[in-house]
Amino acid sequence: MHTLCRMALTVGLVAALAGSASAQRQPGGQGRGGFGGGFGGGGVGFLISNEAVQKELKMDKDQADKATEAVKKVREKHADDFTKLREAPQEERRTKMQELAKEVNEETMKAVGEVLKPEQMTRLKQIELQRASFAAFTRPEVQEALKLTTEQKEKVKTITDDANKDIQALRGAGGQGGRQGRGQGGAGGAGRGQGRGGFGANNEKVTAIRKEATEKLVALLTDDQKKTWKGMTGDPFEVPLTRPAPKKDD
């Protein structure tokens, strides 16, 4: 239990640091299920532990159990790495945190890929990309898939930088409001959470900033690029950020 609590604290730090950077997310917002999945985008671990996502992926109980265990092993493997980074100098912490979060996300995706079917993995990646929101456009692999021009990449940087600054300003103004729970908190990621590093009463404003930034970025795309983006993200899917309350015994 002590280890899990320490992990929750660490995950909040990952979200706060990774989400505020303009390049690579996210992001990102995390839950208790795992570390960042693209820096604030809804980490793969969190998604896999979410019952609504499991249902969307049509996972059976055996798959859910195996995938959850796979995520747990990756999480435990890197727990000390994240803890050590909390002691690193502030100027070094963000870069190192992003690098480690990216490594963890890749390992988690690989581990989960050994459990899920190809079509389930495709949908999982689509949902993760949706949750990454505007931060997804800073990912090298996304930019490559969309075949962004140099001019488009420059505009992506400007829009994402501005959005992250606005979100960070809200984070500073949120005070202790974000300590109401342990959900999401990444600036460039889920942005709607109330966990440590969250935004409390500013959650709706953060959501609006993320939505506006994403719309601006999509508007930069050509028709062909928009079709590619649609294929990468799939049908819209809203991931519930709260868990249902436990049933009371009659």
Coordinates of N, CA and C in Angstrom, one line a residue:
M1 N 0.8 -1.2 0.0 CA 0.0 0.0 0.0 C 0.9 1.2 0.0
H2 N 2.0 1.2 0.8 CA 2.9 2.4 0.8 C 3.4 2.6 -0.6
T3 N 3.8 1.6 -1.3 CA 4.3 1.7 -2.6 C 3.3 2.3 -3.6
L4 N 2.1 1.9 -3.5 CA 1.1 2.4 -4.4 C 0.8 3.9 -4.1
C5 N 0.8 4.3 -2.8 CA 0.6 5.7 -2.5 C 1.8 6.6 -3.0
R6 N 3.0 6.0 -2.9 CA 4.1 6.7 -3.4 C 4.0 6.9 -4.9
M7 N 3.5 5.8 -5.6 CA 3.4 5.9 -7.0 C 2.4 6.9 -7.5
A8 N 1.3 7.1 -6.7 CA 0.3 8.1 -7.0 C 0.8 9.5 -7.0
L9 N 1.6 9.7 -5.9 CA 2.3 11.0 -5.8 C 3.2 11.3 -7.0
T10 N 4.0 10.3 -7.3 CA 4.9 10.4 -8.4 C 4.2 10.7 -9.7
V11 N 3.1 9.9 -10.0 CA 2.4 10.1 -11.2 C 1.9 11.5 -11.4
G12 N 1.4 12.1 -10.3 CA 1.0 13.5 -10.3 C 2.1 14.4 -10.7
L13 N 3.3 14.2 -10.3 CA 4.4 15.0 -10.6 C 4.8 14.8 -12.1
V14 N 4.7 13.6 -12.6 CA 4.9 13.4 -14.1 C 3.9 14.2 -14.9
A15 N 2.7 14.2 -14.5 CA 1.7 14.9 -15.3 C 1.9 16.4 -15.3
A16 N 2.3 16.9 -14.1 CA 2.5 18.4 -14.0 C 3.7 18.8 -14.8
L17 N 4.8 18.1 -14.8 CA 6.0 18.4 -15.5 C 5.8 18.2 -17.0
A18 N 5.4 17.0 -17.4 CA 5.3 16.7 -18.8 C 4.3 17.5 -19.5
G19 N 3.1 17.7 -18.9 CA 2.1 18.4 -19.5 C 2.4 19.9 -19.9
S20 N 3.3 20.5 -19.1 CA 3.6 21.9 -19.3 C 4.5 22.1 -20.4
A21 N 5.2 21.1 -20.9 CA 6.2 21.3 -22.0 C 5.4 21.3 -23.3
S22 N 6.0 22.1 -24.3 CA 5.3 22.2 -25.6 C 5.6 21.1 -26.5
A23 N 6.7 20.4 -26.3 CA 7.1 19.3 -27.1 C 6.9 18.0 -26.4
Q24 N 6.2 17.0 -27.0 CA 6.1 15.6 -26.5 C 5.5 15.5 -25.1
R25 N 3.9 14.8 -24.5 CA 2.9 14.8 -23.6 C 2.8 13.9 -22.9
Q26 N 2.8 13.9 -23.7 CA 2.0 13.9 -22.5 C 1.7 13.3 -22.0
P27 N 1.5 14.0 -21.8 CA 1.0 14.0 -21.4 C 0.6 13.6 -21.1
G28 N 1.5 13.4 -19.3 CA 0.2 13.8 -19.3 C -0.6 13.4 -18.1
G29 N -1.9 13.5 -18.2 CA -2.8 13.2 -17.1 C -2.7 11.8 -16.8
Q30 N -2.7 11.5 -15.5 CA -2.6 10.1 -15.1 C -3.7 9.8 -14.1
G31 N -4.0 8.5 -14.0 CA -4.8 8.0 -12.9 C -4.0 7.1 -12.1
R32 N -4.6 6.3 -11.3 CA -3.8 5.4 -10.5 C -3.3 4.2 -11.3
G33 N -3.8 4.1 -12.5 CA -3.5 2.9 -13.3 C -2.1 3.0 -14.0
G34 N -1.4 4.1 -14.0 CA -0.1 4.1 -14.7 C 0.5 5.4 -14.9
F35 N 1.6 5.5 -15.6 CA 2.3 6.7 -15.9 C 1.8 7.3 -17.1
G36 N 2.5 8.3 -17.6 CA 2.0 9.1 -18.7 C 2.0 8.3 -20.0
G37 N 1.0 8.5 -20.8 CA 0.9 7.9 -22.1 C 1.0 8.9 -23.1
G38 N 2.1 9.5 -23.4 CA 2.2 10.6 -24.3 C 2.1 11.9 -23.6
F39 N 2.5 11.9 -22.4 CA 2.6 13.1 -21.6 C 1.3 13.9 -21.4
G40 N 0.5 13.3 -20.6 CA -0.7 14.0 -20.3 C -1.8 13.5 -21.1
G41 N -1.8 12.6 -21.9 CA -2.8 12.1 -22.7 C -3.6 11.1 -22.2
G42 N -3.6 10.7 -21.1 CA -4.3 9.6 -20.6 C -3.4 8.4 -20.7
G43 N -2.6 8.2 -19.7 CA -1.7 7.1 -19.8 C -2.3 5.8 -20.1
V44 N -1.5 4.9 -20.7 CA -2.0 3.6 -21.1 C -2.5 2.8 -19.9
G45 N -1.7 2.9 -18.8 CA -2.0 2.2 -17.6 C -3.4 2.6 -17.0
F46 N -3.6 3.9 -17.0 CA -4.9 4.4 -16.5 C -6.1 3.9 -17.4
L47 N -5.9 4.0 -18.7 CA -6.9 3.5 -19.7 C -7.2 2.1 -19.5
I48 N -6.2 1.2 -19.4 CA -6.4 -0.2 -19.3 C -7.1 -0.5 -18.0
S49 N -7.0 0.2 -16.9 CA -7.6 0.0 -15.7 C -9.0 0.5 -15.6
N50 N -9.4 1.3 -16.6 CA -10.8 1.9 -16.7 C -11.8 0.9 -17.2
E51 N -12.8 0.7 -16.5 CA -13.8 -0.3 -16.9 C -14.5 0.1 -18.2
A52 N -14.7 1.4 -18.4 CA -15.4 1.8 -19.6 C -14.5 1.6 -20.8
V53 N -13.2 1.8 -20.7 CA -12.3 1.5 -21.8 C -12.2 0.0 -22.0
Q54 N -12.2 -0.8 -21.0 CA -12.2 -2.2 -21.2 C -13.4 -2.7 -22.0
K55 N -14.5 -2.1 -21.6 CA -15.8 -2.4 -22.4 C -15.7 -2.0 -23.8
E56 N -15.1 -0.8 -24.1 CA -15.0 -0.3 -25.4 C -14.1 -1.2 -26.2
L57 N -13.0 -1.7 -25.6 CA -12.1 -2.6 -26.3 C -12.6 -4.0 -26.4
K58 N -13.7 -4.3 -25.7 CA -14.3 -5.6 -25.7 C -13.3 -6.6 -25.1
M59 N -12.7 -6.2 -24.0 CA -11.8 -7.1 -23.3 C -12.6 -8.1 -22.4
D60 N -12.1 -9.3 -22.4 CA -12.8 -10.2 -21.4 C -12.0 -10.2 -20.1
K61 N -12.5 -10.9 -19.1 CA -11.9 -10.8 -17.8 C -10.4 -11.2 -17.8
D62 N -10.2 -12.3 -18.5 CA -8.8 -12.8 -18.5 C -7.8 -11.7 -19.1
Q63 N -8.3 -11.1 -20.2 CA -7.4 -10.0 -20.8 C -7.2 -8.9 -19.8
A64 N -8.3 -8.5 -19.2 CA -8.3 -7.3 -18.2 C -7.3 -7.6 -17.1
D65 N -7.4 -8.9 -16.6 CA -6.5 -9.2 -15.5 C -5.0 -9.3 -15.9
K66 N -4.8 -9.9 -17.1 CA -3.4 -10.0 -17.6 C -2.8 -8.6 -17.9
A67 N -3.7 -7.7 -18.6 CA -3.2 -6.4 -18.9 C -2.9 -5.6 -17.7
T68 N -3.8 -5.7 -16.7 CA -3.6 -4.9 -15.5 C -2.3 -5.4 -14.8
E69 N -2.0 -6.7 -14.8 CA -0.8 -7.2 -14.2 C 0.4 -6.7 -15.0
A70 N 0.3 -6.7 -16.3 CA 1.4 -6.2 -17.1 C 1.7 -4.7 -16.8
V71 N 0.7 -3.9 -16.7 CA 0.9 -2.5 -16.3 C 1.5 -2.4 -15.0
K72 N 1.1 -3.2 -14.0 CA 1.6 -3.1 -12.7 C 3.1 -3.4 -12.7
K73 N 3.5 -4.4 -13.4 CA 5.0 -4.8 -13.5 C 5.8 -3.7 -14.0
V74 N 5.4 -3.0 -15.1 CA 6.1 -1.9 -15.6 C 6.2 -0.8 -14.6
R75 N 5.1 -0.5 -14.0 CA 5.0 0.6 -13.0 C 5.9 0.3 -11.8
E76 N 5.9 -0.9 -11.3 CA 6.8 -1.2 -10.2 C 8.3 -1.2 -10.6
K77 N 8.6 -1.6 -11.9 CA 9.9 -1.6 -12.4 C 10.5 -0.2 -12.3
H78 N 9.7 0.8 -12.6 CA 10.2 2.2 -12.7 C 9.9 3.1 -11.5
A79 N 9.3 2.5 -10.5 CA 8.9 3.3 -9.3 C 10.1 4.1 -8.7
D80 N 11.2 3.4 -8.5 CA 12.3 4.1 -7.9 C 12.9 5.1 -8.8
D81 N 12.8 4.9 -10.1 CA 13.4 5.9 -11.1 C 12.7 7.2 -11.0
F82 N 11.3 7.1 -10.9 CA 10.6 8.4 -10.7 C 10.8 9.0 -9.4
T83 N 10.9 8.2 -8.3 CA 11.2 8.8 -7.0 C 12.5 9.5 -7.0
K84 N 13.5 9.0 -7.6 CA 14.8 9.6 -7.7 C 14.8 10.9 -8.4
L85 N 13.9 11.0 -9.4 CA 13.8 12.2 -10.2 C 13.2 13.4 -9.4
R86 N 12.5 13.1 -8.4 CA 11.9 14.1 -7.6 C 13.0 14.9 -6.8
E87 N 14.2 14.2 -6.7 CA 15.3 14.8 -6.0 C 16.3 15.5 -6.9
A88 N 16.0 15.4 -8.2 CA 16.9 16.0 -9.2 C 16.7 17.5 -9.2
P89 N 17.7 18.3 -9.7 CA 17.6 19.7 -9.8 C 16.4 20.1 -10.7
Q90 N 15.7 21.2 -10.3 CA 14.5 21.6 -11.0 C 14.8 21.7 -12.5
E91 N 15.9 22.3 -12.9 CA 16.2 22.6 -14.3 C 16.4 21.3 -15.1
E92 N 16.7 20.2 -14.4 CA 16.9 19.0 -15.1 C 15.7 18.0 -15.1
R93 N 14.9 18.3 -14.1 CA 13.8 17.4 -13.8 C 12.8 17.2 -14.9
R94 N 12.4 18.3 -15.6 CA 11.4 18.2 -16.6 C 11.8 17.3 -17.8
T95 N 13.0 17.6 -18.3 CA 13.5 16.8 -19.4 C 13.7 15.3 -19.1
K96 N 14.3 15.1 -17.9 CA 14.5 13.7 -17.5 C 13.1 13.0 -17.3
M97 N 12.2 13.7 -16.7 CA 10.9 13.1 -16.5 C 10.2 12.8 -17.8
Q98 N 10.3 13.6 -18.8 CA 9.7 13.4 -20.1 C 10.3 12.1 -20.7
E99 N 11.6 12.0 -20.6 CA 12.3 10.9 -21.2 C 11.9 9.6 -20.5
L100 N 11.8 9.6 -19.2 CA 11.5 8.4 -18.5 C 10.0 8.1 -18.7
A101 N 9.1 9.1 -18.7 CA 7.7 8.8 -18.9 C 7.5 8.2 -20.3
K102 N 8.3 8.7 -21.3 CA 8.1 8.2 -22.7 C 8.6 6.7 -22.7
E103 N 9.7 6.4 -22.0 CA 10.2 5.0 -21.9 C 9.1 4.1 -21.2
V104 N 8.5 4.6 -20.2 CA 7.5 3.8 -19.4 C 6.3 3.6 -20.3
N105 N 5.9 4.6 -21.0 CA 4.7 4.5 -21.9 C 5.0 3.4 -23.0
E106 N 6.1 3.5 -23.6 CA 6.5 2.5 -24.6 C 6.5 1.1 -24.1
E107 N 7.1 0.9 -22.9 CA 7.1 -0.4 -22.3 C 5.7 -0.9 -22.0
T108 N 4.9 0.0 -21.5 CA 3.5 -0.4 -21.1 C 2.7 -0.8 -22.3
M109 N 2.9 0.0 -23.4 CA 2.2 -0.3 -24.6 C 2.6 -1.7 -25.2
K110 N 3.9 -1.9 -25.1 CA 4.4 -3.2 -25.6 C 3.9 -4.4 -24.8
A111 N 3.9 -4.2 -23.4 CA 3.4 -5.2 -22.5 C 2.0 -5.5 -22.7
V112 N 1.2 -4.5 -22.9 CA -0.3 -4.6 -23.1 C -0.5 -5.3 -24.5
G113 N 0.3 -4.9 -25.4 CA 0.2 -5.5 -26.8 C 0.3 -7.0 -26.8
E114 N 1.0 -7.6 -25.8 CA 1.1 -9.0 -25.8 C -0.2 -9.7 -25.3
V115 N -1.1 -8.9 -24.8 CA -2.3 -9.4 -24.2 C -3.5 -9.1 -25.1
L116 N -3.5 -7.9 -25.7 CA -4.7 -7.5 -26.5 C -4.5 -8.0 -28.0
K117 N -5.7 -8.1 -28.7 CA -5.7 -8.4 -30.1 C -5.3 -7.1 -30.9
P118 N -4.9 -7.3 -32.1 CA -4.5 -6.1 -33.0 C -5.6 -5.1 -33.0
E119 N -6.8 -5.5 -33.2 CA -7.9 -4.5 -33.3 C -8.1 -3.8 -32.0
Q120 N -7.9 -4.5 -30.9 CA -8.0 -3.8 -29.6 C -6.9 -2.8 -29.3
M121 N -5.7 -3.2 -29.8 CA -4.6 -2.2 -29.7 C -4.8 -1.0 -30.5
T122 N -5.4 -1.2 -31.7 CA -5.6 0.0 -32.6 C -6.6 0.9 -31.9
R123 N -7.6 0.4 -31.3 CA -8.6 1.2 -30.6 C -8.0 1.9 -29.3
L124 N -7.2 1.2 -28.6 CA -6.5 1.7 -27.4 C -5.7 2.9 -27.8
K125 N -4.9 2.8 -28.9 CA -4.1 3.9 -29.3 C -4.9 5.1 -29.8
Q126 N -6.1 4.8 -30.4 CA -7.0 5.9 -30.8 C -7.5 6.7 -29.6
I127 N -7.9 5.9 -28.6 CA -8.4 6.6 -27.4 C -7.3 7.4 -26.6
E128 N -6.1 6.8 -26.6 CA -5.0 7.5 -25.9 C -4.7 8.8 -26.7
L129 N -4.7 8.7 -28.0 CA -4.4 9.9 -28.8 C -5.5 11.0 -28.6
Q130 N -6.7 10.6 -28.5 CA -7.8 11.5 -28.2 C -7.6 12.2 -26.9
R131 N -7.2 11.5 -25.9 CA -7.0 12.1 -24.5 C -5.7 12.9 -24.5
A132 N -4.8 12.7 -25.4 CA -3.6 13.5 -25.4 C -3.9 14.9 -25.9
S133 N -5.1 15.1 -26.6 CA -5.6 16.4 -27.0 C -4.5 17.1 -27.9
F134 N -4.3 18.4 -27.6 CA -3.4 19.2 -28.5 C -2.0 18.8 -28.4
A135 N -1.6 18.2 -27.2 CA -0.2 17.8 -27.0 C 0.2 16.7 -28.0
A136 N -0.8 15.9 -28.5 CA -0.5 14.9 -29.5 C 0.2 15.4 -30.7
F137 N -0.1 16.6 -31.1 CA 0.4 17.2 -32.3 C 1.9 17.6 -32.2
T138 N 2.4 17.5 -31.0 CA 3.9 17.8 -30.8 C 4.7 16.5 -30.9
R139 N 4.0 15.3 -31.0 CA 4.7 14.1 -31.0 C 5.3 13.9 -32.4
P140 N 6.6 13.5 -32.4 CA 7.3 13.3 -33.7 C 6.5 12.3 -34.6
E141 N 6.1 11.2 -34.0 CA 5.4 10.2 -34.8 C 4.1 10.7 -35.4
V142 N 3.4 11.5 -34.7 CA 2.2 12.1 -35.2 C 2.4 13.1 -36.3
Q143 N 3.4 13.9 -36.1 CA 3.8 14.9 -37.1 C 4.2 14.2 -38.4
E144 N 4.9 13.1 -38.2 CA 5.4 12.3 -39.4 C 4.2 11.7 -40.1
A145 N 3.3 11.1 -39.3 CA 2.1 10.4 -39.9 C 1.2 11.4 -40.7
L146 N 1.1 12.6 -40.1 CA 0.3 13.7 -40.8 C 1.1 14.4 -41.9
K147 N 2.4 14.1 -42.0 CA 3.2 14.8 -43.0 C 3.1 16.3 -42.9
L148 N 3.3 16.8 -41.6 CA 3.2 18.3 -41.4 C 4.4 19.0 -42.1
T149 N 4.1 20.1 -42.6 CA 5.2 20.9 -43.3 C 5.9 21.7 -42.2
T150 N 7.0 22.3 -42.5 CA 7.8 23.1 -41.6 C 7.0 24.2 -41.0
E151 N 6.2 24.8 -41.9 CA 5.4 25.9 -41.5 C 4.3 25.5 -40.5
Q152 N 3.7 24.3 -40.8 CA 2.7 23.8 -39.9 C 3.3 23.4 -38.5
K153 N 4.5 22.9 -38.5 CA 5.1 22.5 -37.2 C 5.4 23.7 -36.4
E154 N 5.8 24.8 -37.0 CA 6.0 26.1 -36.3 C 4.7 26.6 -35.7
K155 N 3.6 26.5 -36.4 CA 2.4 26.9 -35.9 C 1.9 26.0 -34.8
V156 N 2.2 24.7 -34.9 CA 1.8 23.8 -33.8 C 2.5 24.2 -32.5
K157 N 3.8 24.5 -32.7 CA 4.6 24.9 -31.5 C 4.0 26.2 -30.9
T158 N 3.7 27.1 -31.7 CA 3.1 28.4 -31.1 C 1.8 28.2 -30.4
I159 N 0.9 27.4 -31.0 CA -0.4 27.1 -30.4 C -0.3 26.3 -29.1
T160 N 0.6 25.3 -29.2 CA 0.7 24.4 -28.0 C 1.4 25.2 -26.9
D161 N 2.4 26.0 -27.2 CA 3.1 26.8 -26.2 C 2.1 27.8 -25.5
D162 N 1.3 28.4 -26.3 CA 0.3 29.4 -25.8 C -0.7 28.7 -24.9
A163 N -1.2 27.5 -25.3 CA -2.2 26.7 -24.5 C -1.5 26.3 -23.2
N164 N -0.3 25.8 -23.3 CA 0.3 25.3 -22.0 C 0.6 26.5 -21.1
K165 N 0.9 27.7 -21.6 CA 1.1 28.8 -20.7 C -0.2 29.2 -20.0
D166 N -1.3 29.2 -20.8 CA -2.6 29.5 -20.2 C -3.0 28.5 -19.1
I167 N -2.7 27.2 -19.4 CA -3.1 26.2 -18.5 C -2.2 26.2 -17.2
Q168 N -0.9 26.5 -17.4 CA 0.0 26.7 -16.2 C -0.4 27.8 -15.4
A169 N -0.9 28.9 -16.0 CA -1.4 30.1 -15.3 C -2.6 29.7 -14.4
L170 N -3.5 28.8 -14.9 CA -4.6 28.3 -14.2 C -4.2 27.4 -13.1
R171 N -3.1 26.6 -13.3 CA -2.6 25.8 -12.3 C -2.1 26.6 -11.1
G172 N -1.4 27.7 -11.4 CA -1.0 28.5 -10.3 C -2.1 29.2 -9.6
A173 N -3.2 29.5 -10.3 CA -4.3 30.2 -9.7 C -5.2 29.2 -8.9
G174 N -5.0 27.9 -9.2 CA -5.9 26.9 -8.6 C -5.7 26.7 -7.2
G175 N -4.5 27.0 -6.7 CA -4.1 26.8 -5.3 C -4.3 25.4 -4.9
Q176 N -5.0 25.2 -3.8 CA -5.2 23.8 -3.3 C -6.4 23.1 -3.8
G177 N -7.1 23.8 -4.8 CA -8.3 23.3 -5.3 C -8.1 21.9 -6.0
G178 N -6.9 21.7 -6.5 CA -6.7 20.4 -7.2 C -6.5 19.2 -6.3
R179 N -6.5 19.4 -5.0 CA -6.3 18.3 -4.1 C -7.6 17.6 -3.6
Q180 N -8.6 17.7 -4.5 CA -9.9 17.1 -4.1 C -9.9 15.6 -4.3
G181 N -9.0 15.1 -5.2 CA -9.1 13.7 -5.5 C -7.8 13.2 -6.1
R182 N -7.8 12.1 -6.7 CA -6.6 11.6 -7.3 C -6.8 11.2 -8.7
G183 N -7.4 12.0 -9.5 CA -7.7 11.7 -10.9 C -6.6 12.3 -11.8
Q184 N -7.0 13.0 -12.8 CA -6.1 13.5 -13.8 C -5.5 14.9 -13.4
G185 N -4.4 15.3 -14.0 CA -3.9 16.6 -13.7 C -2.9 17.1 -14.7
G186 N -2.7 16.5 -15.9 CA -1.7 17.0 -16.8 C -2.1 18.2 -17.6
A187 N -1.2 19.2 -17.7 CA -1.6 20.4 -18.4 C -1.9 20.2 -19.8
G188 N -1.1 19.4 -20.5 CA -1.4 19.1 -21.9 C -2.1 17.8 -22.1
G189 N -2.5 17.2 -21.0 CA -3.2 15.9 -21.1 C -4.6 16.0 -20.8
A190 N -5.1 15.2 -19.8 CA -6.5 15.1 -19.6 C -7.0 16.4 -19.2
G191 N -6.3 17.1 -18.3 CA -6.7 18.5 -18.0 C -8.0 18.7 -17.2
R192 N -8.6 17.6 -16.9 CA -9.9 17.7 -16.2 C -9.9 17.1 -14.8
G193 N -8.7 16.7 -14.4 CA -8.7 16.0 -13.2 C -8.6 16.8 -12.0
Q194 N -8.8 16.2 -10.8 CA -8.8 16.9 -9.6 C -7.8 16.3 -8.6
G195 N -6.8 15.5 -9.2 CA -5.8 14.9 -8.3 C -4.7 15.9 -8.0
R196 N -3.7 15.4 -7.3 CA -2.6 16.3 -7.0 C -2.0 16.8 -8.3
G197 N -1.8 18.1 -8.3 CA -1.4 18.7 -9.6 C -2.5 19.0 -10.5
G198 N -3.8 18.9 -10.0 CA -4.9 19.2 -10.8 C -5.3 20.6 -10.7
F199 N -6.5 21.0 -11.2 CA -6.9 22.4 -11.3 C -8.1 22.8 -10.5
G200 N -8.7 21.8 -9.7 CA -9.8 22.2 -8.9 C -10.9 22.9 -9.6
A201 N -11.3 24.1 -9.2 CA -12.4 24.8 -9.8 C -12.1 25.3 -11.2
N202 N -10.9 25.2 -11.6 CA -10.5 25.7 -13.0 C -10.6 24.6 -14.0
N203 N -11.1 23.4 -13.6 CA -11.1 22.3 -14.6 C -11.9 22.6 -15.9
E204 N -13.0 23.3 -15.8 CA -13.8 23.6 -17.0 C -13.0 24.6 -17.9
K205 N -12.3 25.5 -17.3 CA -11.5 26.5 -18.1 C -10.4 25.7 -18.8
V206 N -9.7 24.8 -18.1 CA -8.7 24.0 -18.7 C -9.2 23.2 -19.9
T207 N -10.4 22.6 -19.7 CA -11.0 21.8 -20.7 C -11.3 22.7 -22.0
A208 N -11.7 23.9 -21.7 CA -12.0 24.8 -22.8 C -10.8 25.2 -23.6
I209 N -9.7 25.4 -22.8 CA -8.4 25.7 -23.5 C -7.9 24.6 -24.3
R210 N -8.0 23.4 -23.8 CA -7.6 22.2 -24.6 C -8.4 22.0 -25.8
K211 N -9.7 22.2 -25.7 CA -10.6 22.0 -26.8 C -10.3 23.1 -27.9
E212 N -10.1 24.3 -27.5 CA -9.9 25.4 -28.4 C -8.5 25.2 -29.2
A213 N -7.5 24.8 -28.4 CA -6.2 24.5 -29.0 C -6.2 23.4 -30.0
T214 N -6.9 22.3 -29.6 CA -7.0 21.2 -30.5 C -7.8 21.6 -31.8
E215 N -8.8 22.4 -31.7 CA -9.6 22.8 -32.9 C -8.7 23.7 -33.8
K216 N -7.9 24.5 -33.2 CA -7.0 25.4 -34.0 C -6.0 24.5 -34.7
L217 N -5.5 23.5 -34.1 CA -4.5 22.6 -34.7 C -5.1 21.8 -35.9
V218 N -6.3 21.3 -35.6 CA -7.0 20.5 -36.7 C -7.3 21.4 -37.9
A219 N -7.6 22.7 -37.6 CA -7.9 23.6 -38.7 C -6.7 23.9 -39.5
L220 N -5.5 23.6 -39.0 CA -4.2 23.8 -39.8 C -4.1 22.8 -40.8
L221 N -4.7 21.6 -40.7 CA -4.5 20.5 -41.5 C -5.2 20.6 -42.9
T222 N -4.6 20.0 -43.9 CA -5.3 19.9 -45.2 C -6.4 18.9 -45.1
D223 N -7.2 18.8 -46.1 CA -8.2 17.8 -46.1 C -7.7 16.3 -46.0
D224 N -6.6 16.1 -46.7 CA -6.0 14.7 -46.6 C -5.4 14.5 -45.2
Q225 N -4.8 15.5 -44.6 CA -4.3 15.4 -43.2 C -5.4 15.1 -42.2
K226 N -6.5 15.8 -42.4 CA -7.7 15.7 -41.5 C -8.2 14.2 -41.6
K227 N -8.2 13.6 -42.8 CA -8.6 12.3 -42.9 C -7.7 11.3 -42.2
T228 N -6.4 11.6 -42.3 CA -5.4 10.8 -41.6 C -5.6 10.9 -40.1
W229 N -5.8 12.2 -39.6 CA -6.0 12.4 -38.2 C -7.3 11.7 -37.7
K230 N -8.3 11.7 -38.5 CA -9.6 11.0 -38.1 C -9.3 9.5 -38.0
G231 N -8.5 9.0 -38.9 CA -8.2 7.5 -38.8 C -7.3 7.2 -37.6
M232 N -6.5 8.2 -37.2 CA -5.6 7.9 -36.1 C -6.4 8.0 -34.7
T233 N -7.4 8.8 -34.7 CA -8.2 9.0 -33.4 C -9.5 8.2 -33.4
G234 N -10.0 7.8 -34.5 CA -11.2 7.0 -34.5 C -12.4 7.8 -34.0
D235 N -13.5 7.0 -33.7 CA -14.7 7.6 -33.2 C -14.5 8.2 -31.8
P236 N -15.1 9.4 -31.6 CA -14.9 10.0 -30.3 C -15.3 9.1 -29.1
F237 N -14.5 9.1 -28.1 CA -14.9 8.3 -26.9 C -14.5 9.0 -25.6
E238 N -15.5 9.3 -24.8 CA -15.2 10.0 -23.6 C -14.9 9.0 -22.4
V239 N -13.7 9.1 -21.9 CA -13.3 8.2 -20.8 C -13.8 8.8 -19.5
P240 N -14.6 8.0 -18.7 CA -15.1 8.5 -17.4 C -13.9 8.7 -16.5
L241 N -13.8 9.8 -15.8 CA -12.6 10.1 -15.0 C -12.9 9.7 -13.5
T242 N -14.1 9.2 -13.2 CA -14.4 8.8 -11.8 C -14.8 7.4 -11.8
R243 N -14.5 6.7 -10.8 CA -15.0 5.3 -10.6 C -16.3 5.3 -9.9
P244 N -17.1 4.3 -10.3 CA -18.4 4.2 -9.6 C -18.3 3.9 -8.2
A245 N -19.2 4.5 -7.4 CA -19.1 4.2 -5.9 C -19.4 2.8 -5.6
P246 N -18.7 2.2 -4.7 CA -19.0 0.8 -4.3 C -20.4 0.6 -3.9
K247 N -20.9 -0.5 -4.3 CA -22.3 -0.9 -3.9 C -22.4 -1.2 -2.4
K248 N -23.4 -0.7 -1.8 CA -23.6 -1.0 -0.3 C -24.4 -2.3 -0.2
D249 N -24.0 -3.0 0.8 CA -24.7 -4.3 1.1 C -26.1 -4.0 1.6
D250 N -27.0 -4.7 1.1 CA -28.4 -4.5 1.6 C -28.5 -5.0 3.0

